[in-house]
Amino acid sequence: MENLDDFDIQILKQLEKDGRMAYSAIATELGVSNTMIHQRVSRLTEQGILTGIRPVLDEKKLGYDWGAFTGLILEKDHDSNRIIEELKKIPEVTECYYITGTYTLYIKIIAKNHTHMREVLYEKIDNIAGIAKTDSIMELGCAFKRNIIL
């Protein structure tokens, strides 16, 4: 872990528990000054280690009961940047990865029901020029999801 010391790791662990935790509470917990916490968080952000504090949404409680992991075979792999920009315009596509193997890209899709999933796949994704084939695996629930453990 480049440029991380024990205090940095402890700060990240506190933020992992609660991303809204006040710097003063972290400082009290770690026995250091608020200024030190502020400076360390600023440095971690500048280094790109800490990329933001975002809410973790429960998709199921928001009415999105269906999830799928979908592999995309592209007509030409060099079109991937253009296709990724089109995928970003589809709110139901929540993740996109470059991968090796049969597919060029692997995406995560969330939908409210099977009709919504079909619309996303057939009316949005299949209409992106340059996608030759999609192959979806339905998600039955997330056993766990976490950041890397420090």
mmCIF file of C-alpha atoms in Angstrom:
data_model
loop_
_atom_site.group_PDB
_atom_site.id
_atom_site.type_symbol
_atom_site.label_atom_id
_atom_site.label_comp_id
_atom_site.label_asym_id
_atom_site.label_seq_id
_atom_site.Cartn_x
_atom_site.Cartn_y
_atom_site.Cartn_z
ATOM 1 C CA MET A 1 0.000 0.000 0.000
ATOM 2 C CA GLU A 2 1.883 2.939 -1.362
ATOM 3 C CA ASN A 3 2.250 5.944 0.973
ATOM 4 C CA LEU A 4 -0.185 4.586 3.570
ATOM 5 C CA ASP A 5 0.798 4.413 7.206
ATOM 6 C CA ASP A 6 -1.071 2.973 10.167
ATOM 7 C CA PHE A 7 -3.009 6.215 10.792
ATOM 8 C CA ASP A 8 -4.184 6.335 7.169
ATOM 9 C CA ILE A 9 -5.409 2.745 7.415
ATOM 10 C CA GLN A 10 -7.180 3.454 10.716
ATOM 11 C CA ILE A 11 -8.885 6.523 9.198
ATOM 12 C CA LEU A 12 -10.044 4.492 6.195
ATOM 13 C CA LYS A 13 -11.387 1.774 8.501
ATOM 14 C CA GLN A 14 -13.400 4.375 10.439
ATOM 15 C CA LEU A 15 -14.810 5.828 7.209
ATOM 16 C CA GLU A 16 -15.621 2.313 5.970
ATOM 17 C CA LYS A 17 -17.822 1.830 9.055
ATOM 18 C CA ASP A 18 -19.574 5.177 8.534
ATOM 19 C CA GLY A 19 -18.668 7.450 5.631
ATOM 20 C CA ARG A 20 -20.495 10.343 7.315
ATOM 21 C CA MET A 21 -18.457 10.116 10.503
ATOM 22 C CA ALA A 22 -17.275 13.556 11.624
ATOM 23 C CA TYR A 23 -13.544 14.179 11.490
ATOM 24 C CA SER A 24 -13.727 15.154 15.160
ATOM 25 C CA ALA A 25 -15.177 11.737 16.046
ATOM 26 C CA ILE A 26 -12.432 9.976 14.079
ATOM 27 C CA ALA A 27 -9.827 12.169 15.803
ATOM 28 C CA THR A 28 -11.243 11.289 19.229
ATOM 29 C CA GLU A 29 -11.367 7.585 18.354
ATOM 30 C CA LEU A 30 -7.732 7.601 17.177
ATOM 31 C CA GLY A 31 -6.431 10.052 19.786
ATOM 32 C CA VAL A 32 -5.169 12.653 17.306
ATOM 33 C CA SER A 33 -6.153 16.197 16.315
ATOM 34 C CA ASN A 34 -9.003 17.144 13.963
ATOM 35 C CA THR A 35 -6.433 18.934 11.811
ATOM 36 C CA MET A 36 -4.440 15.727 11.350
ATOM 37 C CA ILE A 37 -7.564 13.848 10.234
ATOM 38 C CA HIS A 38 -8.521 16.636 7.827
ATOM 39 C CA GLN A 39 -5.000 16.722 6.343
ATOM 40 C CA ARG A 40 -4.827 12.934 6.004
ATOM 41 C CA VAL A 41 -8.262 12.675 4.363
ATOM 42 C CA SER A 42 -7.315 15.506 1.975
ATOM 43 C CA ARG A 43 -4.067 13.705 1.068
ATOM 44 C CA LEU A 44 -5.866 10.367 0.584
ATOM 45 C CA THR A 45 -8.336 12.147 -1.705
ATOM 46 C CA GLU A 46 -5.587 13.900 -3.682
ATOM 47 C CA GLN A 47 -3.783 10.558 -4.137
ATOM 48 C CA GLY A 48 -6.987 8.996 -5.467
ATOM 49 C CA ILE A 49 -7.112 6.388 -2.689
ATOM 50 C CA LEU A 50 -10.281 7.884 -1.244
ATOM 51 C CA THR A 51 -12.515 8.752 -4.192
ATOM 52 C CA GLY A 52 -15.485 10.150 -2.324
ATOM 53 C CA ILE A 53 -18.077 9.462 0.295
ATOM 54 C CA ARG A 54 -21.221 8.099 -1.314
ATOM 55 C CA PRO A 55 -24.383 6.556 0.063
ATOM 56 C CA VAL A 56 -24.812 2.814 -0.352
ATOM 57 C CA LEU A 57 -28.316 2.330 -1.726
ATOM 58 C CA ASP A 58 -30.394 -0.780 -1.106
ATOM 59 C CA GLU A 59 -31.617 -1.374 -4.662
ATOM 60 C CA LYS A 60 -34.259 -3.878 -3.530
ATOM 61 C CA LYS A 61 -35.857 -1.358 -1.145
ATOM 62 C CA LEU A 62 -35.953 1.151 -4.012
ATOM 63 C CA GLY A 63 -38.024 -1.301 -6.062
ATOM 64 C CA TYR A 64 -35.251 -2.811 -8.212
ATOM 65 C CA ASP A 65 -35.820 -6.510 -7.575
ATOM 66 C CA TRP A 66 -33.984 -7.874 -10.623
ATOM 67 C CA GLY A 67 -30.263 -7.871 -11.276
ATOM 68 C CA ALA A 68 -28.208 -9.338 -14.092
ATOM 69 C CA PHE A 69 -24.563 -9.677 -15.000
ATOM 70 C CA THR A 70 -24.251 -9.366 -18.768
ATOM 71 C CA GLY A 71 -21.278 -10.130 -20.970
ATOM 72 C CA LEU A 72 -21.002 -8.041 -24.138
ATOM 73 C CA ILE A 73 -19.378 -9.306 -27.312
ATOM 74 C CA LEU A 74 -18.460 -6.365 -29.509
ATOM 75 C CA GLU A 75 -18.237 -6.360 -33.290
ATOM 76 C CA LYS A 76 -14.910 -4.525 -32.958
ATOM 77 C CA ASP A 77 -13.115 -4.276 -29.625
ATOM 78 C CA HIS A 78 -11.654 -0.892 -30.534
ATOM 79 C CA ASP A 79 -15.234 0.496 -30.361
ATOM 80 C CA SER A 80 -15.292 -0.167 -26.605
ATOM 81 C CA ASN A 81 -14.826 3.486 -25.543
ATOM 82 C CA ARG A 82 -17.764 4.636 -27.681
ATOM 83 C CA ILE A 83 -19.929 1.771 -26.440
ATOM 84 C CA ILE A 84 -19.003 2.517 -22.820
ATOM 85 C CA GLU A 85 -20.138 6.127 -23.298
ATOM 86 C CA GLU A 86 -23.500 4.828 -24.591
ATOM 87 C CA LEU A 87 -23.799 2.424 -21.639
ATOM 88 C CA LYS A 88 -23.219 5.331 -19.224
ATOM 89 C CA LYS A 89 -26.420 6.904 -20.578
ATOM 90 C CA ILE A 90 -28.474 3.913 -19.361
ATOM 91 C CA PRO A 91 -29.217 4.451 -15.636
ATOM 92 C CA GLU A 92 -29.957 0.754 -15.060
ATOM 93 C CA VAL A 93 -26.358 -0.131 -15.993
ATOM 94 C CA THR A 94 -24.608 0.357 -12.660
ATOM 95 C CA GLU A 95 -21.184 -1.188 -13.325
ATOM 96 C CA CYS A 96 -18.994 -1.867 -16.357
ATOM 97 C CA TYR A 97 -15.714 -3.798 -16.514
ATOM 98 C CA TYR A 98 -13.132 -4.614 -19.154
ATOM 99 C CA ILE A 99 -12.486 -8.349 -19.008
ATOM 100 C CA THR A 100 -10.541 -11.058 -20.794
ATOM 101 C CA GLY A 101 -12.039 -14.105 -22.432
ATOM 102 C CA THR A 102 -15.154 -14.423 -24.541
ATOM 103 C CA TYR A 103 -16.518 -10.973 -23.735
ATOM 104 C CA THR A 104 -14.958 -7.549 -24.091
ATOM 105 C CA LEU A 105 -17.122 -5.878 -21.437
ATOM 106 C CA TYR A 106 -19.090 -7.168 -18.459
ATOM 107 C CA ILE A 107 -21.891 -5.047 -17.007
ATOM 108 C CA LYS A 108 -24.254 -5.114 -14.042
ATOM 109 C CA ILE A 109 -27.871 -4.199 -14.765
ATOM 110 C CA ILE A 110 -30.632 -3.572 -12.234
ATOM 111 C CA ALA A 111 -34.330 -3.519 -13.093
ATOM 112 C CA LYS A 112 -37.679 -3.333 -11.323
ATOM 113 C CA ASN A 113 -39.055 -6.575 -12.771
ATOM 114 C CA HIS A 114 -38.625 -9.002 -15.665
ATOM 115 C CA THR A 115 -40.454 -6.679 -18.095
ATOM 116 C CA HIS A 116 -38.166 -3.792 -17.175
ATOM 117 C CA MET A 117 -35.087 -6.069 -17.551
ATOM 118 C CA ARG A 118 -36.248 -7.159 -21.003
ATOM 119 C CA GLU A 119 -36.760 -3.497 -22.021
ATOM 120 C CA VAL A 120 -33.267 -2.555 -20.830
ATOM 121 C CA LEU A 121 -31.685 -5.476 -22.679
ATOM 122 C CA TYR A 122 -33.712 -5.417 -25.912
ATOM 123 C CA GLU A 123 -34.612 -1.742 -26.310
ATOM 124 C CA LYS A 124 -31.573 -0.007 -24.834
ATOM 125 C CA ILE A 125 -28.487 -2.235 -24.845
ATOM 126 C CA ASP A 126 -29.239 -4.202 -28.030
ATOM 127 C CA ASN A 127 -29.763 -0.894 -29.876
ATOM 128 C CA ILE A 128 -26.194 0.270 -29.228
ATOM 129 C CA ALA A 129 -24.342 -0.006 -32.531
ATOM 130 C CA GLY A 130 -21.322 -2.274 -32.275
ATOM 131 C CA ILE A 131 -22.683 -4.766 -29.732
ATOM 132 C CA ALA A 132 -22.795 -8.120 -31.504
ATOM 133 C CA LYS A 133 -24.198 -10.276 -28.683
ATOM 134 C CA THR A 134 -25.187 -10.165 -25.028
ATOM 135 C CA ASP A 135 -25.197 -13.032 -22.560
ATOM 136 C CA SER A 136 -26.935 -12.483 -19.215
ATOM 137 C CA ILE A 137 -26.860 -14.305 -15.912
ATOM 138 C CA MET A 138 -29.636 -13.387 -13.485
ATOM 139 C CA GLU A 139 -28.637 -12.407 -9.968
ATOM 140 C CA LEU A 140 -30.552 -14.127 -7.166
ATOM 141 C CA GLY A 141 -29.243 -11.950 -4.342
ATOM 142 C CA CYS A 142 -25.992 -10.559 -3.028
ATOM 143 C CA ALA A 143 -24.345 -12.691 -0.345
ATOM 144 C CA PHE A 144 -21.986 -9.804 0.509
ATOM 145 C CA LYS A 145 -20.388 -6.738 -1.020
ATOM 146 C CA ARG A 146 -17.469 -4.875 0.449
ATOM 147 C CA ASN A 147 -14.388 -2.804 -0.161
ATOM 148 C CA ILE A 148 -10.976 -4.410 0.084
ATOM 149 C CA ILE A 149 -10.178 -5.179 3.703
ATOM 150 C CA LEU A 150 -7.180 -3.182 4.971
#
